[in-house]
CSV table of N, CA and C in Angstrom, one decimal:
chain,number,residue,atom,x,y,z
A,89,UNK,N,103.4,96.8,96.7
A,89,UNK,CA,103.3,96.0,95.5
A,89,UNK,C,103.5,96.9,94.3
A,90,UNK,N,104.0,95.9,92.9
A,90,UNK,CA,104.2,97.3,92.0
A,90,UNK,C,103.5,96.4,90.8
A,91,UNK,N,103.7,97.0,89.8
A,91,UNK,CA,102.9,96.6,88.4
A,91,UNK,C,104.1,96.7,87.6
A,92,UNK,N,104.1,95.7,86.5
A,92,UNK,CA,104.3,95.4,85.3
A,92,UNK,C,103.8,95.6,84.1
A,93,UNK,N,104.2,96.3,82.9
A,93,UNK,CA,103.7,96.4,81.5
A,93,UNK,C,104.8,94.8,81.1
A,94,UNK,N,103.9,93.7,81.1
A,94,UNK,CA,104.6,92.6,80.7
A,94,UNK,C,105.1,92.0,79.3
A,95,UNK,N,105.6,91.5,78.8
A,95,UNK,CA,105.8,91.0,77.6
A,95,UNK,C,107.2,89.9,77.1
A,96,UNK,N,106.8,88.8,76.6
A,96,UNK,CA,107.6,87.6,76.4
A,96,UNK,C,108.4,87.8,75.5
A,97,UNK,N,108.2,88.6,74.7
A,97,UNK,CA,108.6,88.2,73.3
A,97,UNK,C,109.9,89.7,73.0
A,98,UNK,N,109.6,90.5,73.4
A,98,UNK,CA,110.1,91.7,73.1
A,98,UNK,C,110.7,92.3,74.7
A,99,UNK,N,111.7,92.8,74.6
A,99,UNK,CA,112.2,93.9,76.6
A,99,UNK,C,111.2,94.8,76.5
A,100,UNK,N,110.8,95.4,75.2
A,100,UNK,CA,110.3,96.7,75.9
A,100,UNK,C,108.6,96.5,75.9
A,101,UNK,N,108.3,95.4,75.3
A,101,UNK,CA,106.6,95.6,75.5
A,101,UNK,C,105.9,96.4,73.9
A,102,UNK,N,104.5,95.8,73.9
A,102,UNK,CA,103.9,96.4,72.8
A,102,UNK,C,102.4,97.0,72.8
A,103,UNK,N,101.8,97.8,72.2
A,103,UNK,CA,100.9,98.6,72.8
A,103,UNK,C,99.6,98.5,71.7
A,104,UNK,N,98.6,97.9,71.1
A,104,UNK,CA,97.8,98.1,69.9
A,104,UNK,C,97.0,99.9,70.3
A,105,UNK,N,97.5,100.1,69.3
A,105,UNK,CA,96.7,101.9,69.0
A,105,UNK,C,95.3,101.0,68.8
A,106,UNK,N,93.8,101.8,69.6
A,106,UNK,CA,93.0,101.5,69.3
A,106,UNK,C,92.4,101.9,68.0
A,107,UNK,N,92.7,103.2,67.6
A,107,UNK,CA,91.8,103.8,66.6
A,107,UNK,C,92.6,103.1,65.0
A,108,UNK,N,93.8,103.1,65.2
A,108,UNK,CA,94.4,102.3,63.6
A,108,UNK,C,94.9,101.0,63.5
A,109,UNK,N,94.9,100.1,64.7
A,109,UNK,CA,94.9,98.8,64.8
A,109,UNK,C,96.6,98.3,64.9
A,110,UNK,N,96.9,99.6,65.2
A,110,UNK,CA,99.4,99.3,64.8
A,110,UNK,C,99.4,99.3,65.8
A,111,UNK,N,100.6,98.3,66.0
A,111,UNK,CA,101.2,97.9,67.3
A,111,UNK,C,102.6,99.3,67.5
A,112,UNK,N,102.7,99.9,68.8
A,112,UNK,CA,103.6,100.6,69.2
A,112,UNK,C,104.5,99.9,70.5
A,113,UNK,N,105.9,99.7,70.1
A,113,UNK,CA,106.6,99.2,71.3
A,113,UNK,C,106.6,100.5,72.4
A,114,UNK,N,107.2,99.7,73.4
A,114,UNK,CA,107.3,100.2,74.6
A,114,UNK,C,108.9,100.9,74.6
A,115,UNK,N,109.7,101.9,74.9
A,115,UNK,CA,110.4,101.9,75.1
A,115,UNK,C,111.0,100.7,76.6
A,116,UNK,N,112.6,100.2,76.3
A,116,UNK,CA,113.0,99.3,77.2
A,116,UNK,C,112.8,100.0,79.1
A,117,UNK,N,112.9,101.3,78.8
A,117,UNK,CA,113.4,102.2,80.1
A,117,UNK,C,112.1,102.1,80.8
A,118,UNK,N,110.6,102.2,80.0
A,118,UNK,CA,109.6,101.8,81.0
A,118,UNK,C,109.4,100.6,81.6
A,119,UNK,N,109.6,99.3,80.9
A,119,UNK,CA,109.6,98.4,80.7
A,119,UNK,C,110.7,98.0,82.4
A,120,UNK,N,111.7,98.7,82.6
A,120,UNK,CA,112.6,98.2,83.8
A,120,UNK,C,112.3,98.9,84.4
A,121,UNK,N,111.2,100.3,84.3
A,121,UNK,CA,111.0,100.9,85.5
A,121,UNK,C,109.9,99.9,86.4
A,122,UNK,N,109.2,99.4,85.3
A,122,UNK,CA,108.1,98.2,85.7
A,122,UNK,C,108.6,97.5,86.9
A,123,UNK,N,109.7,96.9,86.2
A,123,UNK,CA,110.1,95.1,86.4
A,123,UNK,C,110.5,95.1,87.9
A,124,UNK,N,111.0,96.7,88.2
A,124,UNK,CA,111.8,97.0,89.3
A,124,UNK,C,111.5,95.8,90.5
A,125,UNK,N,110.5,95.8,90.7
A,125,UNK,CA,110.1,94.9,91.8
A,125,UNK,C,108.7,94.9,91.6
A,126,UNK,N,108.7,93.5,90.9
A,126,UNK,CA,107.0,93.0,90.0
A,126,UNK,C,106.1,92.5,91.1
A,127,UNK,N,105.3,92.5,91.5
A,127,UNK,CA,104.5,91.5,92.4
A,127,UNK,C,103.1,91.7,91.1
A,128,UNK,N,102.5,92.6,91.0
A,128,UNK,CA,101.4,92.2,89.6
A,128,UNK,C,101.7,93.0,88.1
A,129,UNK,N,101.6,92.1,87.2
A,129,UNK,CA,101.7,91.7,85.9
A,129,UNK,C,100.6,92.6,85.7
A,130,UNK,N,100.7,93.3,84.3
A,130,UNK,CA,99.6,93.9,83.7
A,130,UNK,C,99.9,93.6,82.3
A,131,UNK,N,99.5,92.7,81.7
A,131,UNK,CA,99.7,92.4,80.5
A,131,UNK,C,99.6,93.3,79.1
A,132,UNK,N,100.3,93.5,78.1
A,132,UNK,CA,99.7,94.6,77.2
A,132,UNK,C,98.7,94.3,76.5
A,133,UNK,N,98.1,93.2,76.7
A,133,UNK,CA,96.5,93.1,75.7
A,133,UNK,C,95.6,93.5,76.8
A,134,UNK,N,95.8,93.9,78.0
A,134,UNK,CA,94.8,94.5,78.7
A,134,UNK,C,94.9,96.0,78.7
A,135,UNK,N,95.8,96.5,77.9
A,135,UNK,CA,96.2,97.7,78.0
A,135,UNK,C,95.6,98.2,76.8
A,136,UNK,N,94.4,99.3,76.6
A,136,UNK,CA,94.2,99.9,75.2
A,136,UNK,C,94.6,101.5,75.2
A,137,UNK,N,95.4,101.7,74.2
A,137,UNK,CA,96.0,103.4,74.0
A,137,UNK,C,95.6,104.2,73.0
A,138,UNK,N,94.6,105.2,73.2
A,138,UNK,CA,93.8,105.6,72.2
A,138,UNK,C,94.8,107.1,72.0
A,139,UNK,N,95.2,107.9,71.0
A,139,UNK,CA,96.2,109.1,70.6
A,139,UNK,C,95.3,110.4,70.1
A,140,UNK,N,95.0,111.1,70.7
A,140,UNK,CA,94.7,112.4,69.9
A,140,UNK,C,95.0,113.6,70.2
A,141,UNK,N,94.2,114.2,69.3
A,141,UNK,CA,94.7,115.8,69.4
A,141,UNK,C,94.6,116.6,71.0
A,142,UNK,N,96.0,116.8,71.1
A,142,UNK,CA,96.2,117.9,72.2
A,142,UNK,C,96.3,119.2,72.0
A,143,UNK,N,95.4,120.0,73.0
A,143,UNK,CA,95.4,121.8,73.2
A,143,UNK,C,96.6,122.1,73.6
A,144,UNK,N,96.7,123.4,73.8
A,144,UNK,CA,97.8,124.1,74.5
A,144,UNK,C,98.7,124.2,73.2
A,145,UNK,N,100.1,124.6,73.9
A,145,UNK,CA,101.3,125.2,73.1
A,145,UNK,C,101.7,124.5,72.0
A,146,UNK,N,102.2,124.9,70.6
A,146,UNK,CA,102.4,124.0,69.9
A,146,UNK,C,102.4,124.5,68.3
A,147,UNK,N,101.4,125.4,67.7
A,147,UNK,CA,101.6,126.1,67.0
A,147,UNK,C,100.9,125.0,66.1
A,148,UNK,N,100.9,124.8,64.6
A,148,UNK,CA,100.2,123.7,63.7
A,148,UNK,C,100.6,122.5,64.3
A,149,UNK,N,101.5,122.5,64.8
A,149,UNK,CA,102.2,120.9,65.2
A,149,UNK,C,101.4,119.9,66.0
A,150,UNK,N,100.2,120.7,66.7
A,150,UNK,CA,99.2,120.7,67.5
A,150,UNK,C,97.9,120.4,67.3
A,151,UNK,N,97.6,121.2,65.7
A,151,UNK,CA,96.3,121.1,65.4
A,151,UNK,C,96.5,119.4,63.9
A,152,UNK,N,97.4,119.0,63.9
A,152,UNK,CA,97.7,118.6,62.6
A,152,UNK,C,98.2,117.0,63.2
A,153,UNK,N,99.1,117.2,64.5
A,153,UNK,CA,99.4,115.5,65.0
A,153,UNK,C,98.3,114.9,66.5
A,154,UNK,N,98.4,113.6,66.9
A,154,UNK,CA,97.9,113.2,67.7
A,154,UNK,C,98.9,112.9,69.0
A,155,UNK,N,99.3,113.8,69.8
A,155,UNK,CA,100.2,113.4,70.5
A,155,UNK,C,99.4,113.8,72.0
A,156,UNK,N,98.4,113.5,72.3
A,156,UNK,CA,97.6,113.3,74.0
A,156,UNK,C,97.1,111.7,73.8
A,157,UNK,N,97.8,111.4,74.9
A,157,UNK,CA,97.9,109.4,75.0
A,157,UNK,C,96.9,109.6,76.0
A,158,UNK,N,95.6,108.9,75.7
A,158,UNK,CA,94.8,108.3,76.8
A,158,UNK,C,95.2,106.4,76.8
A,159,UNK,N,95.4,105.9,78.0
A,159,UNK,CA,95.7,104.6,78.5
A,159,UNK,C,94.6,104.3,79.6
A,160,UNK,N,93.8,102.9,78.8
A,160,UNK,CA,92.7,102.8,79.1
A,160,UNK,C,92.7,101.3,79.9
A,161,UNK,N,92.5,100.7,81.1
A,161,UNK,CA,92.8,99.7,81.8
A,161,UNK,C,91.6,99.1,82.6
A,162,UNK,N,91.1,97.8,81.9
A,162,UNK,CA,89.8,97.5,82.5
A,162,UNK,C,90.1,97.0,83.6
A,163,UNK,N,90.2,97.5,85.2
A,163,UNK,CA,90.3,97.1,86.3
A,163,UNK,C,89.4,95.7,86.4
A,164,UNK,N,88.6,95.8,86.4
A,164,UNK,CA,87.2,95.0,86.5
A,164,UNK,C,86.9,93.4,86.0
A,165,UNK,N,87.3,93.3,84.7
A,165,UNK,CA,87.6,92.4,84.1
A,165,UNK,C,89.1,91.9,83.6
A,166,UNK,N,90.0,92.5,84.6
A,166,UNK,CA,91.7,91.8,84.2
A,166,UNK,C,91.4,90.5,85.4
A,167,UNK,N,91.9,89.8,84.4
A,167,UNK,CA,92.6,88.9,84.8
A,167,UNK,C,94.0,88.4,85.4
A,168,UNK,N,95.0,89.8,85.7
A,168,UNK,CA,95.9,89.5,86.3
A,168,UNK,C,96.2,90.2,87.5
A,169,UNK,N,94.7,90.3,88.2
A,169,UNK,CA,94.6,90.7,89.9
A,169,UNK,C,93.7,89.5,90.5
A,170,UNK,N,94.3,89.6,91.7
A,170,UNK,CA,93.5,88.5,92.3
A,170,UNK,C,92.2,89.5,92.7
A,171,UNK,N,91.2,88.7,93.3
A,171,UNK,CA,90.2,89.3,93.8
A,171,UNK,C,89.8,90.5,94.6
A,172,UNK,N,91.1,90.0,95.7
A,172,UNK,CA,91.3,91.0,96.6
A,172,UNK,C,92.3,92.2,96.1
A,173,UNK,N,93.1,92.0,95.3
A,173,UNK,CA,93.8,93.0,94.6
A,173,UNK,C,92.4,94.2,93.7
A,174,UNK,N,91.2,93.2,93.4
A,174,UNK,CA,90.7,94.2,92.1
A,174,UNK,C,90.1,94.9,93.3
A,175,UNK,N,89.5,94.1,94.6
A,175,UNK,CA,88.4,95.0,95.4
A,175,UNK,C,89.5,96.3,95.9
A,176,UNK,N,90.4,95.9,96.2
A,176,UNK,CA,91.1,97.0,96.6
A,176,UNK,C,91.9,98.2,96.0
A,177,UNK,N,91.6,97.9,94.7
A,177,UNK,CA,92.0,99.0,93.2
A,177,UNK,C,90.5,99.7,92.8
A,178,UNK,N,89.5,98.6,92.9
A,178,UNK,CA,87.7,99.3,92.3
A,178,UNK,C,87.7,100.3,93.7
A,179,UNK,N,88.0,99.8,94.7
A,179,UNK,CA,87.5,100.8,95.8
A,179,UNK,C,88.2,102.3,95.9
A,180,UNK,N,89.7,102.2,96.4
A,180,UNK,CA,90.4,103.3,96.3
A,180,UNK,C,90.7,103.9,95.1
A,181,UNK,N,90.2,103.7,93.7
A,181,UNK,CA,90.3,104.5,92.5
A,181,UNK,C,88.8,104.4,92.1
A,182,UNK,N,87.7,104.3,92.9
A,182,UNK,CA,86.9,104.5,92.7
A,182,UNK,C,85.9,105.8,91.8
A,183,UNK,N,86.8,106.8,92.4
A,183,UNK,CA,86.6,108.0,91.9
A,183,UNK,C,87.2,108.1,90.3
A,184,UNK,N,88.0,107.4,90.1
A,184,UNK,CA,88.5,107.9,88.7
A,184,UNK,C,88.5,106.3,88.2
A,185,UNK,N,87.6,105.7,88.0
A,185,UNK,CA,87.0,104.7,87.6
A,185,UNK,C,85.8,105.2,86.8
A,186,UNK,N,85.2,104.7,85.4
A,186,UNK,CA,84.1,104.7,84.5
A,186,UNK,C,83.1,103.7,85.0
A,187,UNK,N,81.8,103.7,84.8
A,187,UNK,CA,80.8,102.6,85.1
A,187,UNK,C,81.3,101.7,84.8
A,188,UNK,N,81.4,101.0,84.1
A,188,UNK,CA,82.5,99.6,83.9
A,188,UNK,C,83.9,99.5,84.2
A,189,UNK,N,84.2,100.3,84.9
A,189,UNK,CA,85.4,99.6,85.8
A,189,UNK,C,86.7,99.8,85.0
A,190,UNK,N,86.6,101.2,83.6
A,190,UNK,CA,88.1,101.3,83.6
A,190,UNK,C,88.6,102.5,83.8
A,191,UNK,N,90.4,102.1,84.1
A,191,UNK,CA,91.0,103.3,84.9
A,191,UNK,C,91.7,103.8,83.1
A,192,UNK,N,91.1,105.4,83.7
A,192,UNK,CA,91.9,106.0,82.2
A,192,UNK,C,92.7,106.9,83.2
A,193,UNK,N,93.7,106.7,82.3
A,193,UNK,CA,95.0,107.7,82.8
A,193,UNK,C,95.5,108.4,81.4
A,194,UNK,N,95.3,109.9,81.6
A,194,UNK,CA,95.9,111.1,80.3
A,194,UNK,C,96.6,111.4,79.8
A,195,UNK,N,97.8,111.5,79.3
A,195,UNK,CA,99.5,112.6,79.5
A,195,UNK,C,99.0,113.3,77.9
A,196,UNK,N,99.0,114.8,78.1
A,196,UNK,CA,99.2,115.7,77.1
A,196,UNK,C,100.4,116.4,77.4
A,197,UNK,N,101.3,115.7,78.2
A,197,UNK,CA,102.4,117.2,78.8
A,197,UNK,C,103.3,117.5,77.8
A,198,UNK,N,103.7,116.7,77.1
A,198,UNK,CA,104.6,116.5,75.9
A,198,UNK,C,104.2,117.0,74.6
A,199,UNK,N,105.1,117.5,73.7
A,199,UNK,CA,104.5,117.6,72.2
A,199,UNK,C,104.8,116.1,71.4
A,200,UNK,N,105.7,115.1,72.3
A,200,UNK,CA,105.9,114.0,71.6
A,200,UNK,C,105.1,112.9,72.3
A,201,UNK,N,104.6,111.9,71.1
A,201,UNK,CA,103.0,111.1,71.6
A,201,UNK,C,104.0,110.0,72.4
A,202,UNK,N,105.1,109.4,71.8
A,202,UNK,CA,106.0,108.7,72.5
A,202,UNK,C,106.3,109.0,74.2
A,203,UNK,N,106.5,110.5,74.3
A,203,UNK,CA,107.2,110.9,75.7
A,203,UNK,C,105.6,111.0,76.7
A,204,UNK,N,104.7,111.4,76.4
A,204,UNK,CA,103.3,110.8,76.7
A,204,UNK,C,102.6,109.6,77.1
A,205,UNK,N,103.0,108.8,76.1
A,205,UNK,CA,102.9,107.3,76.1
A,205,UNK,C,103.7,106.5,77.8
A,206,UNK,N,105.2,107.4,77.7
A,206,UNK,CA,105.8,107.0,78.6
A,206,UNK,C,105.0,107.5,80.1
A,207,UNK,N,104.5,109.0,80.1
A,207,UNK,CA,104.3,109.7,81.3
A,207,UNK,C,103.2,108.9,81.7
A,208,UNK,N,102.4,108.2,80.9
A,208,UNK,CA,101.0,107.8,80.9
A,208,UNK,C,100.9,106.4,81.6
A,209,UNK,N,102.0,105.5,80.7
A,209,UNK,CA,102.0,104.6,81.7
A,209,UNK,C,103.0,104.4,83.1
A,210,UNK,N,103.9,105.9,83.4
A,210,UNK,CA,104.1,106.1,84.5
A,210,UNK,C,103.1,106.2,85.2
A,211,UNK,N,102.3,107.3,85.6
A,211,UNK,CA,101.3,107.8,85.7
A,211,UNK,C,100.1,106.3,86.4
A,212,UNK,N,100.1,105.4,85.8
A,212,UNK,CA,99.1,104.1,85.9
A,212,UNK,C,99.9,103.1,86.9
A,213,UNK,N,101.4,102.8,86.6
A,213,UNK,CA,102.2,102.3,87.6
A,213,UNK,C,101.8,102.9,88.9
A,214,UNK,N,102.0,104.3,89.3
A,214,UNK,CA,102.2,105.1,90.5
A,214,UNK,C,100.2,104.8,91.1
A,215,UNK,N,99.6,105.2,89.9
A,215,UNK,CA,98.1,104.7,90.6
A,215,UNK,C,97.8,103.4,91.3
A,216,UNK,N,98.2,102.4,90.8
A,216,UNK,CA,98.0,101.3,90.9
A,216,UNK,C,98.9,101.0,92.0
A,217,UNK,N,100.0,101.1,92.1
A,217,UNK,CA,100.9,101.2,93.5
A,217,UNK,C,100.5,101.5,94.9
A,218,UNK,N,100.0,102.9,94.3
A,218,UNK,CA,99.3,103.5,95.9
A,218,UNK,C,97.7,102.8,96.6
A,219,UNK,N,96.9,102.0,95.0
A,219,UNK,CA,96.3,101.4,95.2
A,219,UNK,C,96.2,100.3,96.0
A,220,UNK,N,97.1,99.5,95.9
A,220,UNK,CA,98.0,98.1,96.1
A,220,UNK,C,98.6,98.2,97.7
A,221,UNK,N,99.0,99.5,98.0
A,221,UNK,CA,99.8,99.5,99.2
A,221,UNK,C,98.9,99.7,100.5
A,222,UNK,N,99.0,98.4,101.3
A,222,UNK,CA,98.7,98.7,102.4
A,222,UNK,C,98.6,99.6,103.2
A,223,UNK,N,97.3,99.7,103.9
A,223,UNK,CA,96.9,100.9,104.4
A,223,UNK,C,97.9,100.7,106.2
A,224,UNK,N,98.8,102.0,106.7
A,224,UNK,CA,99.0,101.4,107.9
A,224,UNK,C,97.9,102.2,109.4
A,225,UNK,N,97.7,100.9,109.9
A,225,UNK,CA,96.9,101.2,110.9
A,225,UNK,C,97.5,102.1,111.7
A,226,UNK,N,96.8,103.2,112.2
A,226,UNK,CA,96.9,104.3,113.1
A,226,UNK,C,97.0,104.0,114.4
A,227,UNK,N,98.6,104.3,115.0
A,227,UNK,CA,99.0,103.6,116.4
A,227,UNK,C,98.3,104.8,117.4
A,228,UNK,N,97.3,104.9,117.8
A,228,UNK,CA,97.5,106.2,119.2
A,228,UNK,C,98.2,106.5,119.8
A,229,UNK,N,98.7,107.6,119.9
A,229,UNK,CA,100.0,108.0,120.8
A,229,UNK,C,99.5,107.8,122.3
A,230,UNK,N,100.3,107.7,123.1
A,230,UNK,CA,99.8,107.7,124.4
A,230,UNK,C,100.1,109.5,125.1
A,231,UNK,N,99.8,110.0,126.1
A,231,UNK,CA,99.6,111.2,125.8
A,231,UNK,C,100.6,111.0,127.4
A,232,UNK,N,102.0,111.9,127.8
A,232,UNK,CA,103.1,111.9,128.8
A,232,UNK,C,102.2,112.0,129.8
A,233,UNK,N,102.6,111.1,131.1
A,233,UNK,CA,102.2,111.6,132.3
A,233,UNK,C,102.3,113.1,133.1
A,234,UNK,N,103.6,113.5,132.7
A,234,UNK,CA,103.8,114.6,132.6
A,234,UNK,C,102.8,115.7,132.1
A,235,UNK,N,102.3,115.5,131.0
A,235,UNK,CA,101.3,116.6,130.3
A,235,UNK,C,100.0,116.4,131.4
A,236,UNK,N,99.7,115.3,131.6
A,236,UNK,CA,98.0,114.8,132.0
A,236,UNK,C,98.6,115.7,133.2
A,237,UNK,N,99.4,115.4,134.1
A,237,UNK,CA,99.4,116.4,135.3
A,237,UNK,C,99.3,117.7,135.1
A,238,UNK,N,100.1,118.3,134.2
A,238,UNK,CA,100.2,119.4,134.1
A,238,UNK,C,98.9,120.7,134.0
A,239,UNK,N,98.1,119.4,132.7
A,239,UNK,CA,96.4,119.8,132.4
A,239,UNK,C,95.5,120.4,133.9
A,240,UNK,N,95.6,118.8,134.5
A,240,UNK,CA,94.9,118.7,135.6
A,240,UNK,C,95.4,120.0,136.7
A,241,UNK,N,96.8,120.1,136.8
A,241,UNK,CA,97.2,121.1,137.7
A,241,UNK,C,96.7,122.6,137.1
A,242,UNK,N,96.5,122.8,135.8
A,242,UNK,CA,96.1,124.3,135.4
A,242,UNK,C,94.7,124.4,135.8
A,243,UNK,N,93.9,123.4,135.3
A,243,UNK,CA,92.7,123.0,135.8
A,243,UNK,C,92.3,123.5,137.3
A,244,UNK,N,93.0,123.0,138.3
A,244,UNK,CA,92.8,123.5,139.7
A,244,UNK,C,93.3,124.8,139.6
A,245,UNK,N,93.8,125.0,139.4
A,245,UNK,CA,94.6,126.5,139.4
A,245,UNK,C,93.4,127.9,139.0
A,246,UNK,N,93.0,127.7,137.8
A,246,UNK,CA,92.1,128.3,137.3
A,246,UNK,C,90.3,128.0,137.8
A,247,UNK,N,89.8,127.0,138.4
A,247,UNK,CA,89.3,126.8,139.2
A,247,UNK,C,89.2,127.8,140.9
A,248,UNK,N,90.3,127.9,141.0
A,248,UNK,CA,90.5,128.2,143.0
A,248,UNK,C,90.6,130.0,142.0
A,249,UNK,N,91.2,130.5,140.8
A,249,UNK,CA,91.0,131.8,140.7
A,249,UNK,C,89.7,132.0,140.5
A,250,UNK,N,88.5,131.5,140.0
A,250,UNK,CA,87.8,131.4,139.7
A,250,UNK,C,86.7,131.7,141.4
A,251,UNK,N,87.0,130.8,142.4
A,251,UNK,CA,86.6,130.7,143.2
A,251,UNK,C,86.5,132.2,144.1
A,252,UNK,N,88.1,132.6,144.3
A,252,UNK,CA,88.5,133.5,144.6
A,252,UNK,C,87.5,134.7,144.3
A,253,UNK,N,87.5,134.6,143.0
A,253,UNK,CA,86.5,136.4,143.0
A,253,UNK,C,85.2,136.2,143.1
A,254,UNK,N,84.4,135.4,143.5
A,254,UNK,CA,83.1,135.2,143.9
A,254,UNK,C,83.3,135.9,145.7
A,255,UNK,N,82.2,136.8,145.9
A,255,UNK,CA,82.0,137.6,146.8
A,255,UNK,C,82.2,136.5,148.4
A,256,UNK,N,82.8,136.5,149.6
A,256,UNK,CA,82.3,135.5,150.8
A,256,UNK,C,81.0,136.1,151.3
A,257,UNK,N,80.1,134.8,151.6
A,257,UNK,CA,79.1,135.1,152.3
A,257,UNK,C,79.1,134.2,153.5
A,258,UNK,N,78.5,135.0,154.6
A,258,UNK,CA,78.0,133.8,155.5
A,258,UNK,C,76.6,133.6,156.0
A,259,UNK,N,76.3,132.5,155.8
A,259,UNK,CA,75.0,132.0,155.9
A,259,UNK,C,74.6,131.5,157.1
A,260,UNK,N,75.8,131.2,158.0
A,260,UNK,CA,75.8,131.0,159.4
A,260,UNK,C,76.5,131.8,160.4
């Protein structure tokens, strides 16, 4: 199964910044990395993108813009998983789930908040995917006839040497 950043009205999708209330589109190229093969919809009003200051390399460019995109996704309360979809996203991202049930995903890799934006909601696609995908049950191999004899024949083998260096006595 894969996920969708959805949107009617526009290809590329639109994003409300939480902290100043502006709408940021999507570039089109995430938007069709989405669509590739949709089975769940993730709408962008479920989607909140909060921007700030990132560490590391960068020089004032760093201390002065907001380019580390946290993307914030209330598993818990979307409406566009079925039930068994959320139990099986709450459970296996359990770990990187908040008490209330949202998945944050980070991108500082970039010095551009745009190319962030994009890693970020890569980054939430690929979670959500591995989430989504069936777990495959574990076939037991069957173990060669060939081997089981082989075991069993070393087995005797090492047994009758074993036997061997024990002293003969007779008792009759």
């Amino acid at each position: 199964m894969t996920v969708e950043v959805c949107s009617e009205h526009w290809a590329g999708g639109k994003v409300t910044m939480e902290a100043t209330g502006r709408q940021y589109g999507f570039p089109r190229m995430i938007v069709r990395l989405f669509s590739l093969a949709m089975q769940v919809a993730i709408p962008e009003n479920e989607l909140r993108v909060r921007a700030t200051r990132a560490g590391g390399p960068g020089g004032q460019h760093v201390n002065k813009t907001a380019t580390r995109v946290e993307l914030l996704w209330n598993v818990a309360a979307s409406p566009s998983l079925t039930d068994e979809q959320r139990n099986r996203v709450l459970t296996r991202l359990a770990t990187r789930l908040d008490s209330e049930g949202v998945l944050r995903v980070v991108a500082s890799d970039s010095r551009s908040q745009l190319r962030n934006r994009e890693t970020a909601m890569v980054r939430l696609h690929e979670l959500v995917n591995q989430a989504l995908a069936p777990v495959k049950k574990r076939v037991p191999t069957k173990r060669p006839k060939r081997a089981v004899e082989s075991r069993l024949n070393d087995k005797r083998k090492q047994s009758e040497k074993k036997k061997r260096r024990k002293p003969v006595t007779d008792h009759d």
